[in-house]
mmCIF file of C-alpha atoms in Angstrom:
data_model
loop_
_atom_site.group_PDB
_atom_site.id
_atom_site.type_symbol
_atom_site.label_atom_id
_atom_site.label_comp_id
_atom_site.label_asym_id
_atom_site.label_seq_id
_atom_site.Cartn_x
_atom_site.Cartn_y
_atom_site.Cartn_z
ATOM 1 C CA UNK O 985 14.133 8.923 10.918
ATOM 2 C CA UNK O 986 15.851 7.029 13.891
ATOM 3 C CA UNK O 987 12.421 6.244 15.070
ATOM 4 C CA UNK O 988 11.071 5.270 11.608
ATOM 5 C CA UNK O 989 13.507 3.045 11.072
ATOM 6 C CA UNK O 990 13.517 1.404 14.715
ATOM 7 C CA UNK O 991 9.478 0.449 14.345
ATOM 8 C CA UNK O 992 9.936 -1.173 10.388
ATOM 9 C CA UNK O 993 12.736 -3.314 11.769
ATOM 10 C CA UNK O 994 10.047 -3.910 14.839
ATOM 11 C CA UNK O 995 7.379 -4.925 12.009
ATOM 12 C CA UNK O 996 9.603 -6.947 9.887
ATOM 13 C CA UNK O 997 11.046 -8.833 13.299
ATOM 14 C CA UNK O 998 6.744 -9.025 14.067
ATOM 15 C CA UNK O 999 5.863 -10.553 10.859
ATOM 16 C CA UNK O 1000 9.036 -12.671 10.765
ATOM 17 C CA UNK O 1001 7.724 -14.012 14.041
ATOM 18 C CA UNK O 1002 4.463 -14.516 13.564
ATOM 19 C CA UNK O 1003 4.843 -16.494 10.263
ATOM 20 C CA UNK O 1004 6.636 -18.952 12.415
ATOM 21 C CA UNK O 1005 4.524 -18.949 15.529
ATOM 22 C CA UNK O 1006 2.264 -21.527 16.499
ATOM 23 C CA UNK O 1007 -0.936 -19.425 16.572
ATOM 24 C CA UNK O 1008 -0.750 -18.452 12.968
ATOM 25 C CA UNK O 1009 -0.081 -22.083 11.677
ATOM 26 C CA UNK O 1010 -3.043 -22.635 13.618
ATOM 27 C CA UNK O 1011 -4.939 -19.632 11.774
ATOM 28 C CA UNK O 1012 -3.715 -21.154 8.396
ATOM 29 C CA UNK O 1013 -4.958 -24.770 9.673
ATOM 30 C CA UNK O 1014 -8.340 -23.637 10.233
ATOM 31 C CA UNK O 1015 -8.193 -20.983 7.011
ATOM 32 C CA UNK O 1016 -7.444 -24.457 4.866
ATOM 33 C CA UNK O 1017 -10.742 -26.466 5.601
ATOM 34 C CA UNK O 1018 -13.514 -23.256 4.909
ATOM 35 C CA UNK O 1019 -14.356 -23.851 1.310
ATOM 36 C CA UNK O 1020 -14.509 -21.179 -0.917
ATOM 37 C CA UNK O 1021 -17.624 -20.456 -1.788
ATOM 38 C CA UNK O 1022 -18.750 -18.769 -5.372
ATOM 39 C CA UNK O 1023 -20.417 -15.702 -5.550
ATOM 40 C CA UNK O 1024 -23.813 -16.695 -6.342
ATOM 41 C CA UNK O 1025 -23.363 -18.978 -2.670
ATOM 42 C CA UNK O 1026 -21.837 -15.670 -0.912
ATOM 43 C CA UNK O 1027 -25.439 -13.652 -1.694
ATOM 44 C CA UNK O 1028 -27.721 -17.056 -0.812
ATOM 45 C CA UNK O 1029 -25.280 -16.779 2.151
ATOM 46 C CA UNK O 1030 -25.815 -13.179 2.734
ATOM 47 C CA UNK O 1031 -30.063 -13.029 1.815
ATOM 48 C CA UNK O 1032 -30.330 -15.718 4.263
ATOM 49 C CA UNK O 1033 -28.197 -14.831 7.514
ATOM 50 C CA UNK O 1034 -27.156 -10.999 6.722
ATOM 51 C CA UNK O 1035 -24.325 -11.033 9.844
ATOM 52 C CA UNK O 1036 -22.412 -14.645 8.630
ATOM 53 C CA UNK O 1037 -19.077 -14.705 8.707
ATOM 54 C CA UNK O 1038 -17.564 -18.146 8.628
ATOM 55 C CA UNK O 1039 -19.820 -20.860 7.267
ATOM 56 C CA UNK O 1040 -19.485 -24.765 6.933
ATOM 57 C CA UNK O 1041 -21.486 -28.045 7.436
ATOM 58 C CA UNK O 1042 -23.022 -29.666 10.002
ATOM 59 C CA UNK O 1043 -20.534 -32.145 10.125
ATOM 60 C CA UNK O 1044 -17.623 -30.040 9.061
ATOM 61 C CA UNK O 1045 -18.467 -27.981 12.212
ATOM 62 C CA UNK O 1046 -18.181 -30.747 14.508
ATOM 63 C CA UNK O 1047 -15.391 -32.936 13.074
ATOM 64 C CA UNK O 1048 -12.961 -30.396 11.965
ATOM 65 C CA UNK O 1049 -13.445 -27.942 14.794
ATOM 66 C CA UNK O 1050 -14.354 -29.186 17.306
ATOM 67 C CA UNK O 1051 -17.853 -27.004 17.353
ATOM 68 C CA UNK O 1052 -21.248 -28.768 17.757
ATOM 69 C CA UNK O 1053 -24.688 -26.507 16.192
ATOM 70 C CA UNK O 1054 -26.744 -25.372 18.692
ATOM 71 C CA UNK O 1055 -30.521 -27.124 18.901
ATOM 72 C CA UNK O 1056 -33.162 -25.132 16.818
ATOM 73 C CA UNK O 1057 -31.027 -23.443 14.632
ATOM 74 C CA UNK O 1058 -32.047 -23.323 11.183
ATOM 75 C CA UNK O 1059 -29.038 -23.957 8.347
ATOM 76 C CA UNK O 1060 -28.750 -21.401 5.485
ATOM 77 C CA UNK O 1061 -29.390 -23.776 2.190
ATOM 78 C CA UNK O 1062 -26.575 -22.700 -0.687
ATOM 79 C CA UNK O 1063 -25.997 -25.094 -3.860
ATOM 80 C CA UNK O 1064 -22.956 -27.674 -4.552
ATOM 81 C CA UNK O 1065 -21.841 -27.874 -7.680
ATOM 82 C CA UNK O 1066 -21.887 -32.165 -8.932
ATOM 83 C CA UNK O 1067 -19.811 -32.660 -11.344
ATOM 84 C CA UNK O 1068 -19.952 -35.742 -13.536
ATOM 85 C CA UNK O 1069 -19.802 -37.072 -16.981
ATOM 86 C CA UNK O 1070 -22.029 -38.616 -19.620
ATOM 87 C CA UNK O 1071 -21.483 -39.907 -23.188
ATOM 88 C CA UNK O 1072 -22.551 -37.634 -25.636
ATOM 89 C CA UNK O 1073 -22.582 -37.310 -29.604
ATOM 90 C CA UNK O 1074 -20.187 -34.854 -30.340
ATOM 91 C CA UNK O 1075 -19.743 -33.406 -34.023
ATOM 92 C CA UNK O 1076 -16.008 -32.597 -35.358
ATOM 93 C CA UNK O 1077 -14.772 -30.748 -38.443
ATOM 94 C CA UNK O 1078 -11.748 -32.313 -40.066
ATOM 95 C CA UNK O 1079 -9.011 -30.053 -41.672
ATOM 96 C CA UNK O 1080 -11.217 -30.064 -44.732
ATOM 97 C CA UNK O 1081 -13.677 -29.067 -43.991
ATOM 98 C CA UNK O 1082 -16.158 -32.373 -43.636
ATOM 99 C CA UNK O 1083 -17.849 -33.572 -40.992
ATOM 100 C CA UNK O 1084 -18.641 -36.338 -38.218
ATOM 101 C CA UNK O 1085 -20.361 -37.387 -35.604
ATOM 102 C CA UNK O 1086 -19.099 -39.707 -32.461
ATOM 103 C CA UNK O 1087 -19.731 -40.762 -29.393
ATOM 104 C CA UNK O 1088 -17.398 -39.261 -26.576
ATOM 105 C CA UNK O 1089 -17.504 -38.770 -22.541
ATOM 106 C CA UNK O 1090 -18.354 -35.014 -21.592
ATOM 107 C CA UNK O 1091 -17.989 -33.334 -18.397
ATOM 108 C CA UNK O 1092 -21.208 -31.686 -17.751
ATOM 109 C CA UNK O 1093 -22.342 -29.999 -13.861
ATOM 110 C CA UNK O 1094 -25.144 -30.488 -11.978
ATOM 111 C CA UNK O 1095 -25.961 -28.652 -8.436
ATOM 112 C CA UNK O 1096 -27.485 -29.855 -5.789
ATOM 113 C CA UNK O 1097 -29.192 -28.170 -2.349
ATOM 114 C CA UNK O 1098 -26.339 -28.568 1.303
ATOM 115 C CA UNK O 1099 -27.097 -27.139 4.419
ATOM 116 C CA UNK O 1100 -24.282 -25.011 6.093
ATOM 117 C CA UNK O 1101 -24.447 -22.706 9.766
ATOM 118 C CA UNK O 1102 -22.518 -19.717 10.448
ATOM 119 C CA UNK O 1103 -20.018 -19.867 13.138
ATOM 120 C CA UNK O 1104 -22.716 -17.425 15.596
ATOM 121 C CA UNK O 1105 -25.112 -20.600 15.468
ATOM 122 C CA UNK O 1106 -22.530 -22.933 16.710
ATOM 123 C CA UNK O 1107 -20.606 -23.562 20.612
ATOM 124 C CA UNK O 1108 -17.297 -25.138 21.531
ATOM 125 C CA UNK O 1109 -13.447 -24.487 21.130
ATOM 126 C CA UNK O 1110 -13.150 -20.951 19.730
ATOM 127 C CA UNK O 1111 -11.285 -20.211 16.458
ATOM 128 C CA UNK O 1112 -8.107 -18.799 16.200
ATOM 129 C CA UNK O 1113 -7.649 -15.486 15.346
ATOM 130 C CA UNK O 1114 -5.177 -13.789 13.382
ATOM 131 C CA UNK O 1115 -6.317 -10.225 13.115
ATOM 132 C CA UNK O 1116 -7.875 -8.596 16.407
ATOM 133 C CA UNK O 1117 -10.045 -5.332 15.584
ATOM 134 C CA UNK O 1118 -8.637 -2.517 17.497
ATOM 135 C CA UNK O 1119 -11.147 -1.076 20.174
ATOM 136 C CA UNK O 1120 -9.043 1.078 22.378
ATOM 137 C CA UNK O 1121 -9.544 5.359 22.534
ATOM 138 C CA UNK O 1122 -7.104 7.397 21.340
ATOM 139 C CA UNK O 1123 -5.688 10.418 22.465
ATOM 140 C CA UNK O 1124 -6.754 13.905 20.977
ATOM 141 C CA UNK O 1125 -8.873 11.652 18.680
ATOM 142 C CA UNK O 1126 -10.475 14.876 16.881
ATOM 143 C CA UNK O 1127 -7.430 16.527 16.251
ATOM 144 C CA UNK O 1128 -5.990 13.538 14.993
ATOM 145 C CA UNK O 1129 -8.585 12.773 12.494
ATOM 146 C CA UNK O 1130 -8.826 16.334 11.363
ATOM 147 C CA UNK O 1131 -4.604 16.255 10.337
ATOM 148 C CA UNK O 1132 -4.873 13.304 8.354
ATOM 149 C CA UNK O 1133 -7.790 14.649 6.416
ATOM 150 C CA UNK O 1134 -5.500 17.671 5.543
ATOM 151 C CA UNK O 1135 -2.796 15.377 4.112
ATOM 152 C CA UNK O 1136 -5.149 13.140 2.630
ATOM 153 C CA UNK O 1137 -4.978 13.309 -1.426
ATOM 154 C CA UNK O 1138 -8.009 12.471 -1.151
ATOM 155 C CA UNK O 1139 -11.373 13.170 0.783
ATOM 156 C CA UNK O 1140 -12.140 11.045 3.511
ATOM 157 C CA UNK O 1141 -15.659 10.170 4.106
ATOM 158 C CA UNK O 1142 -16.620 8.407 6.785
ATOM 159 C CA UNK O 1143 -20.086 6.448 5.858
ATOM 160 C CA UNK O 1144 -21.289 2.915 4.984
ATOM 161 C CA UNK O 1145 -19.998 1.300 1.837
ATOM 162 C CA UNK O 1146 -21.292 -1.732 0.472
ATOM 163 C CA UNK O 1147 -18.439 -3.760 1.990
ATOM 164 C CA UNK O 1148 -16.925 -5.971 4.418
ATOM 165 C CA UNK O 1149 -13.555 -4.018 4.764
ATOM 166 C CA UNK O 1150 -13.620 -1.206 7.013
ATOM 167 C CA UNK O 1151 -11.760 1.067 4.779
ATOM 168 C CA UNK O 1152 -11.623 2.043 0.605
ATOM 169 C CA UNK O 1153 -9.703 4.087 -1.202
ATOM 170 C CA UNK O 1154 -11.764 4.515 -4.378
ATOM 171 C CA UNK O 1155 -8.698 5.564 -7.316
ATOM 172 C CA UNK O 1156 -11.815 5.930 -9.772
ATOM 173 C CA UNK O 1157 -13.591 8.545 -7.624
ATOM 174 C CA UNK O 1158 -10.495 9.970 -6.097
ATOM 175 C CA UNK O 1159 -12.295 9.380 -2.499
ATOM 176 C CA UNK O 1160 -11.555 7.235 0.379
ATOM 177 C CA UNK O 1161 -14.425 5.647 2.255
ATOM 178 C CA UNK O 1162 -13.842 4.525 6.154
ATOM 179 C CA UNK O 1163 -17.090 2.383 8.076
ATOM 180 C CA UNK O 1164 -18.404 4.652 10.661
ATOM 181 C CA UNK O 1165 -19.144 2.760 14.173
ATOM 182 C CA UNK O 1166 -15.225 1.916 14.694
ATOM 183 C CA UNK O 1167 -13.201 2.528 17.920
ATOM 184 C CA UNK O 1168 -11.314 5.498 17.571
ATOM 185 C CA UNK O 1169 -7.796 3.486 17.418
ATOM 186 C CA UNK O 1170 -9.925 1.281 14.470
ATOM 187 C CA UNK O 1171 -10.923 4.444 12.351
ATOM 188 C CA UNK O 1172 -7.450 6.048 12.916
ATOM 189 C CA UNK O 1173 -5.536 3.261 11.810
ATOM 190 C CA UNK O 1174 -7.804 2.727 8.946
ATOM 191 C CA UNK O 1175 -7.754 6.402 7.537
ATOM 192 C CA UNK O 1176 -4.041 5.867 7.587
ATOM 193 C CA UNK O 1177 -3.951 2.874 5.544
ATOM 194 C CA UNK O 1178 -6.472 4.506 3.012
ATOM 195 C CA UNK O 1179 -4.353 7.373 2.869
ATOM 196 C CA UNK O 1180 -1.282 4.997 2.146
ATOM 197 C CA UNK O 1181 -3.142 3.652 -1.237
ATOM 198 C CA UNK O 1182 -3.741 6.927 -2.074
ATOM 199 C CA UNK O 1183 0.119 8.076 -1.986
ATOM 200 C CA UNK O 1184 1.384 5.005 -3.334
ATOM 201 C CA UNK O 1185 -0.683 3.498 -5.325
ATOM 202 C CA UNK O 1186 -2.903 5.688 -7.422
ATOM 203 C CA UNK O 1187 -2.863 4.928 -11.002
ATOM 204 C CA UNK O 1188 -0.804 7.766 -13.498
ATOM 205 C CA UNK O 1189 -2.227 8.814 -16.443
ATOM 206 C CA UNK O 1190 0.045 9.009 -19.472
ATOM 207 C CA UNK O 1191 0.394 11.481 -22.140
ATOM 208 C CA UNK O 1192 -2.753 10.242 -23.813
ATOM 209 C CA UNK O 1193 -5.017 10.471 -20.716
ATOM 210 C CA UNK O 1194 -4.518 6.515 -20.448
ATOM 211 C CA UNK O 1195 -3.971 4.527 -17.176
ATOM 212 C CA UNK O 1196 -1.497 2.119 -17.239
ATOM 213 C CA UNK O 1197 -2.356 -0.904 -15.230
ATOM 214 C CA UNK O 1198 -1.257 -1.234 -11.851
ATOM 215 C CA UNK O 1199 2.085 -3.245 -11.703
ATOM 216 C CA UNK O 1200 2.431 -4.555 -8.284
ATOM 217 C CA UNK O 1201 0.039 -7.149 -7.543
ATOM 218 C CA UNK O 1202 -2.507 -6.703 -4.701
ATOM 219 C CA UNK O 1203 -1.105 -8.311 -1.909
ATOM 220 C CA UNK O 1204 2.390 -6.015 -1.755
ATOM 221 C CA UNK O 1205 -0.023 -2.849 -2.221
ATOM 222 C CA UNK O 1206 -1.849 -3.883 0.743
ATOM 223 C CA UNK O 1207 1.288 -5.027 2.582
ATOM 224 C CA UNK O 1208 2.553 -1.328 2.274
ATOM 225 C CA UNK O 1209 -0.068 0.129 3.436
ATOM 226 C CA UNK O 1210 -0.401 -1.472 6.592
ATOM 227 C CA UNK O 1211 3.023 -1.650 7.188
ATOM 228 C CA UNK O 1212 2.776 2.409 6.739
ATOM 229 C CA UNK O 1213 -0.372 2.190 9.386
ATOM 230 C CA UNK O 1214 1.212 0.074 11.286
ATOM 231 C CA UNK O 1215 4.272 2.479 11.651
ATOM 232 C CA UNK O 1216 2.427 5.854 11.848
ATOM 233 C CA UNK O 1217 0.196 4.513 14.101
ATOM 234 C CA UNK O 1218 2.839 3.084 16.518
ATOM 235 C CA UNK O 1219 4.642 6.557 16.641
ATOM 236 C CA UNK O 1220 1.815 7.828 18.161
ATOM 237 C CA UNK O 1221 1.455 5.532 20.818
ATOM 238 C CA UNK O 1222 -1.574 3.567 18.709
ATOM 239 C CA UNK O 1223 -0.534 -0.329 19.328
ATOM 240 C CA UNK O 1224 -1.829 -2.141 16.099
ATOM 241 C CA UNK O 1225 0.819 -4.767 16.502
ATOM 242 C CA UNK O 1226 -2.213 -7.663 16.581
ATOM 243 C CA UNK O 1227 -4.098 -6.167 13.912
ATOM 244 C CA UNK O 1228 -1.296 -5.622 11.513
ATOM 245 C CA UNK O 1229 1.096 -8.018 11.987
ATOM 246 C CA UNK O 1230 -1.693 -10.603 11.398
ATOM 247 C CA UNK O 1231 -3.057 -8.632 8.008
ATOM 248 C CA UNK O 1232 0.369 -8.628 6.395
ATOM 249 C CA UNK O 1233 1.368 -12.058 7.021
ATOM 250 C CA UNK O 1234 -2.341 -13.004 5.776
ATOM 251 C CA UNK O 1235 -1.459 -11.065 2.415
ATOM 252 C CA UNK O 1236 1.998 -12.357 1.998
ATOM 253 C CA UNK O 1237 0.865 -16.397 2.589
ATOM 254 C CA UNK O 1238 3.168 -18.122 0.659
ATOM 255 C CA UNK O 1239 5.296 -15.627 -0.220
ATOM 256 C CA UNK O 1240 8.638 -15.042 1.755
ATOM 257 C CA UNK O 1241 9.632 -11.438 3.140
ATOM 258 C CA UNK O 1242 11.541 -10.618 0.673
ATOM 259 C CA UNK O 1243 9.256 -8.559 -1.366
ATOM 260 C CA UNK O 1244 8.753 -6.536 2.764
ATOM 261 C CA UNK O 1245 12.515 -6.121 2.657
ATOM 262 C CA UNK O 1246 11.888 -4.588 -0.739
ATOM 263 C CA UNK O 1247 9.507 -2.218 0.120
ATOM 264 C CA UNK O 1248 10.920 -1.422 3.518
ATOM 265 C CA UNK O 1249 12.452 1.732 2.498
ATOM 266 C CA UNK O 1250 9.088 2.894 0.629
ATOM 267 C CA UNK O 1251 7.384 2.512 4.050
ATOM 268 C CA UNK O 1252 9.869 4.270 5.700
ATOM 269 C CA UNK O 1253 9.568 7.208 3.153
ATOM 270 C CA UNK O 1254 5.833 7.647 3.152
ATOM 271 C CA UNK O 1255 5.377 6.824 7.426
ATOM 272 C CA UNK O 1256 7.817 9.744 7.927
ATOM 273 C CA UNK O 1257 5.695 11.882 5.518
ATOM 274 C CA UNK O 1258 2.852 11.426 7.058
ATOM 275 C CA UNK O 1259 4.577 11.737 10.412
ATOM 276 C CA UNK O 1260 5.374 14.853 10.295
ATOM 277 C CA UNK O 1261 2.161 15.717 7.938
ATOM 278 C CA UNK O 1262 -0.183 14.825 10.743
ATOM 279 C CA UNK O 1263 2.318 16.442 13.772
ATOM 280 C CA UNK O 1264 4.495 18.757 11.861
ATOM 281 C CA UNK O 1265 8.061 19.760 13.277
ATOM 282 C CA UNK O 1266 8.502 22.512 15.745
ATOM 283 C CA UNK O 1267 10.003 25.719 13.461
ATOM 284 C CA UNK O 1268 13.300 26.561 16.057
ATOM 285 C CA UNK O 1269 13.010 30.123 16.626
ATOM 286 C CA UNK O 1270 15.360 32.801 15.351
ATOM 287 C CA UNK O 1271 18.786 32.544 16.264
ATOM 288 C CA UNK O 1272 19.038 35.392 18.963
ATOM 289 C CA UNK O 1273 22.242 38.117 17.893
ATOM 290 C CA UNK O 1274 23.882 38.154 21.188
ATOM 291 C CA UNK O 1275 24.665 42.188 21.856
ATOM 292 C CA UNK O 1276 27.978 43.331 22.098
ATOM 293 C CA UNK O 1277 29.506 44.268 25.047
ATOM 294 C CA UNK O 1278 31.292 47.545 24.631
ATOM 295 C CA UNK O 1279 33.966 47.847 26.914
ATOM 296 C CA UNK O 1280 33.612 51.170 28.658
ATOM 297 C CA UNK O 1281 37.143 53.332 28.758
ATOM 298 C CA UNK O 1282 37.786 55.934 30.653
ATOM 299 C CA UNK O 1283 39.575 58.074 27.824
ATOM 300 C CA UNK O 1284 41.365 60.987 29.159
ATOM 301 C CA UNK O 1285 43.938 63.106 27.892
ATOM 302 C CA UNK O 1286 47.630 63.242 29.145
ATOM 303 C CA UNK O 1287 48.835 66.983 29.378
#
C-alpha cells in the first residue's frame, strides 16, 4: 500500500501542476474559441468530412490560431443559427378568463449556411495538446490483458463502437467495449479505466428492482477512473502521466482538487484491488518445523 499511496500523491502533485502550468492555460486558451456546435452541425460535420476533429472558420483559423487553409480545400457547409426579433400579435388570457390581442416583439430564429475546415485541411503553428494517446508496447501484453479480463465485472470486448472514446463501460448491458487498433499501453490503460466504472460506479438496484440515479456527477466518476488507470498502470511500469494527468484536469475545469482529495482514498482502495487482481501476491510457503536435535548420551550404568 506504500506504493499505492506514493503514485496518488504523484497524481495529485501531477494534476496540481499541470492546472497551473503554462501549457494547459494554453490548452484552455485554445479550448475557449472552438464553438460548440449542436448536434444536428456535429452529423453535417461528420456526413461531410468523416475523420474531423477540430473545426472553425476560415477566418477563425487564421486570426485566432495562427493557421492559414490550405489552397483547394473544400469547407464542410453546417448552419448558424440568426437570431432576431419581429413584432408580432400575440393573444393573452386575463385572470377571467377573456381575451386580447396586442402587438409585442418576439424572438424568433432563423439559420443561415457558414463554411468551416477541419484542422487536417489547415498548416501553421500546431495546437496545444493536453492529452497525448499512448503508443508505446507493453510488456507481457497478452498476459496482461488476459488478468484484467478475469477481474473484470464485466466482459470486455474489444470491437468498434459507435464512438469517439476509445473505451465504454455499458452499465445497461453489463459489458465494456474497448476500440480495437490501439497501442498496447493505449488498450491496457483503457481496459483499466473501463474496469474502474464498472467497480465503482455501476448503478444498485433497490428492493423493488429500481435504479436509483447515479449521485456523483460525471466528471468525478471519470476523474476516478483515470486516476485508478493512471495508478495501476504506473505500478506496472505503463507511464500514462501525459495522457492522464491531462484527462483529469480536463474533467475537473473549474473545479478545485478538492473533490480528488476526496476520492483519493477510493482510488487507493480499488488500484490496490486490482493490483493484486491482475498480479496476485506470492502465497509464502509453509513455515518449515525445524527438527530437533536429540542430544546423543552415552547412558551407562555405574556398578
Amino acid at each position: 500500500m506504500e506504493k499505492v499511496q506514493e503514485l496518488t500523491n504523484q497524481l495529485e502533485a501531477g494534476i496540481t501542476e499541470l492546472f497551473n502550468s503554462e501549457r494547459y492555460a494554453a490548452y484552455l486558451s485554445i479550448m475557449s474559441k472552438f464553438h460548440r456546435y449542436s448536434f444536428g452541425n456535429i452529423l453535417l460535420i461528420l456526413l461531410q468530412c468523416p475523420g474531423a476533429s477540430q473545426v472553425a472558420g476560415y477566418g477563425d483559423w487564421k486570426k485566432n490560431f495562427g493557421r492559414q487553409v490550405k489552397r483547394g480545400e473544400h469547407g464542410i457547409t453546417i448552419l448558424a443559427p440568426c437570431p432576431y426579433r419581429r413584432q408580432e400579435e400575440v393573444e393573452e388570457t386575463a385572470p377571467d378568463g377573456s381575451s386580447s390581442k396586442s402587438v409585442q416583439w418576439v424572438q424568433r430564429m432563423s439559420f443561415r449556411t457558414v463554411t468551416v475546415f477541419d484542422i487536417s485541411q489547415t498548416e501553421g503553428k500546431p495546437l496545444p495538446e493536453i492529452v497525448k494517446k499512448l503508443t508505446s508496447d507493453v510488456a507481457q501484453y497478452e498476459s496482461m490483458v488476459a488478468a484484467i479480463r478475469s477481474i473484470s465485472p464485466y466482459p470486455i470486448h474489444i470491437e468498434r463502437f459507435p464512438s469517439d472514446a476509445y473505451g465504454c463501460c455499458n452499465f445497461a448491458e453489463q459489458r465494456i467495449f474497448v476500440q480495437p487498433d490501439m497501442s498496447q499501453a493505449q488498450t491496457i490503460k483503457t481496459m483499466i479505466h473501463e474496469v474502474s466504472h464498472a467497480k465503482l460506479h455501476a448503478p444498485i438496484e433497490d428492493g423493488d428492482g429500481e435504479t436509483p440515479p447515479q449521485r456523483k456527477r460525471r466528471f468525478v466518476r471519470e476523474m476516478e477512473a483515470e486516476s485508478v488507470a493512471y495508478v495501476v498502470c504506473q505500478h506496472f511500469g505503463i507511464d500514462t502521466a501525459d495522457y492522464s494527468f491531462g484527462y483529469v484536469a480536463g474533467w475537473s475545469h473549474g473545479k478545485d482538487l478538492s473533490q480528488l482529495k476526496a476520492s483519493l482514498e477510493l482510488i487507493r482502495n480499488t488500484a490496490a484491488e486490482l493490483i493484486d487482481g491482475i498480479d496476485p501476491p506470492k502465497e509464502l510457503p509453509p513455515p518449515t518445523q525445524k527438527k530437533q536435535r536429540t542430544k546423543r548420551r552415552n547412558a551407562y550404568e555405574r556398578s
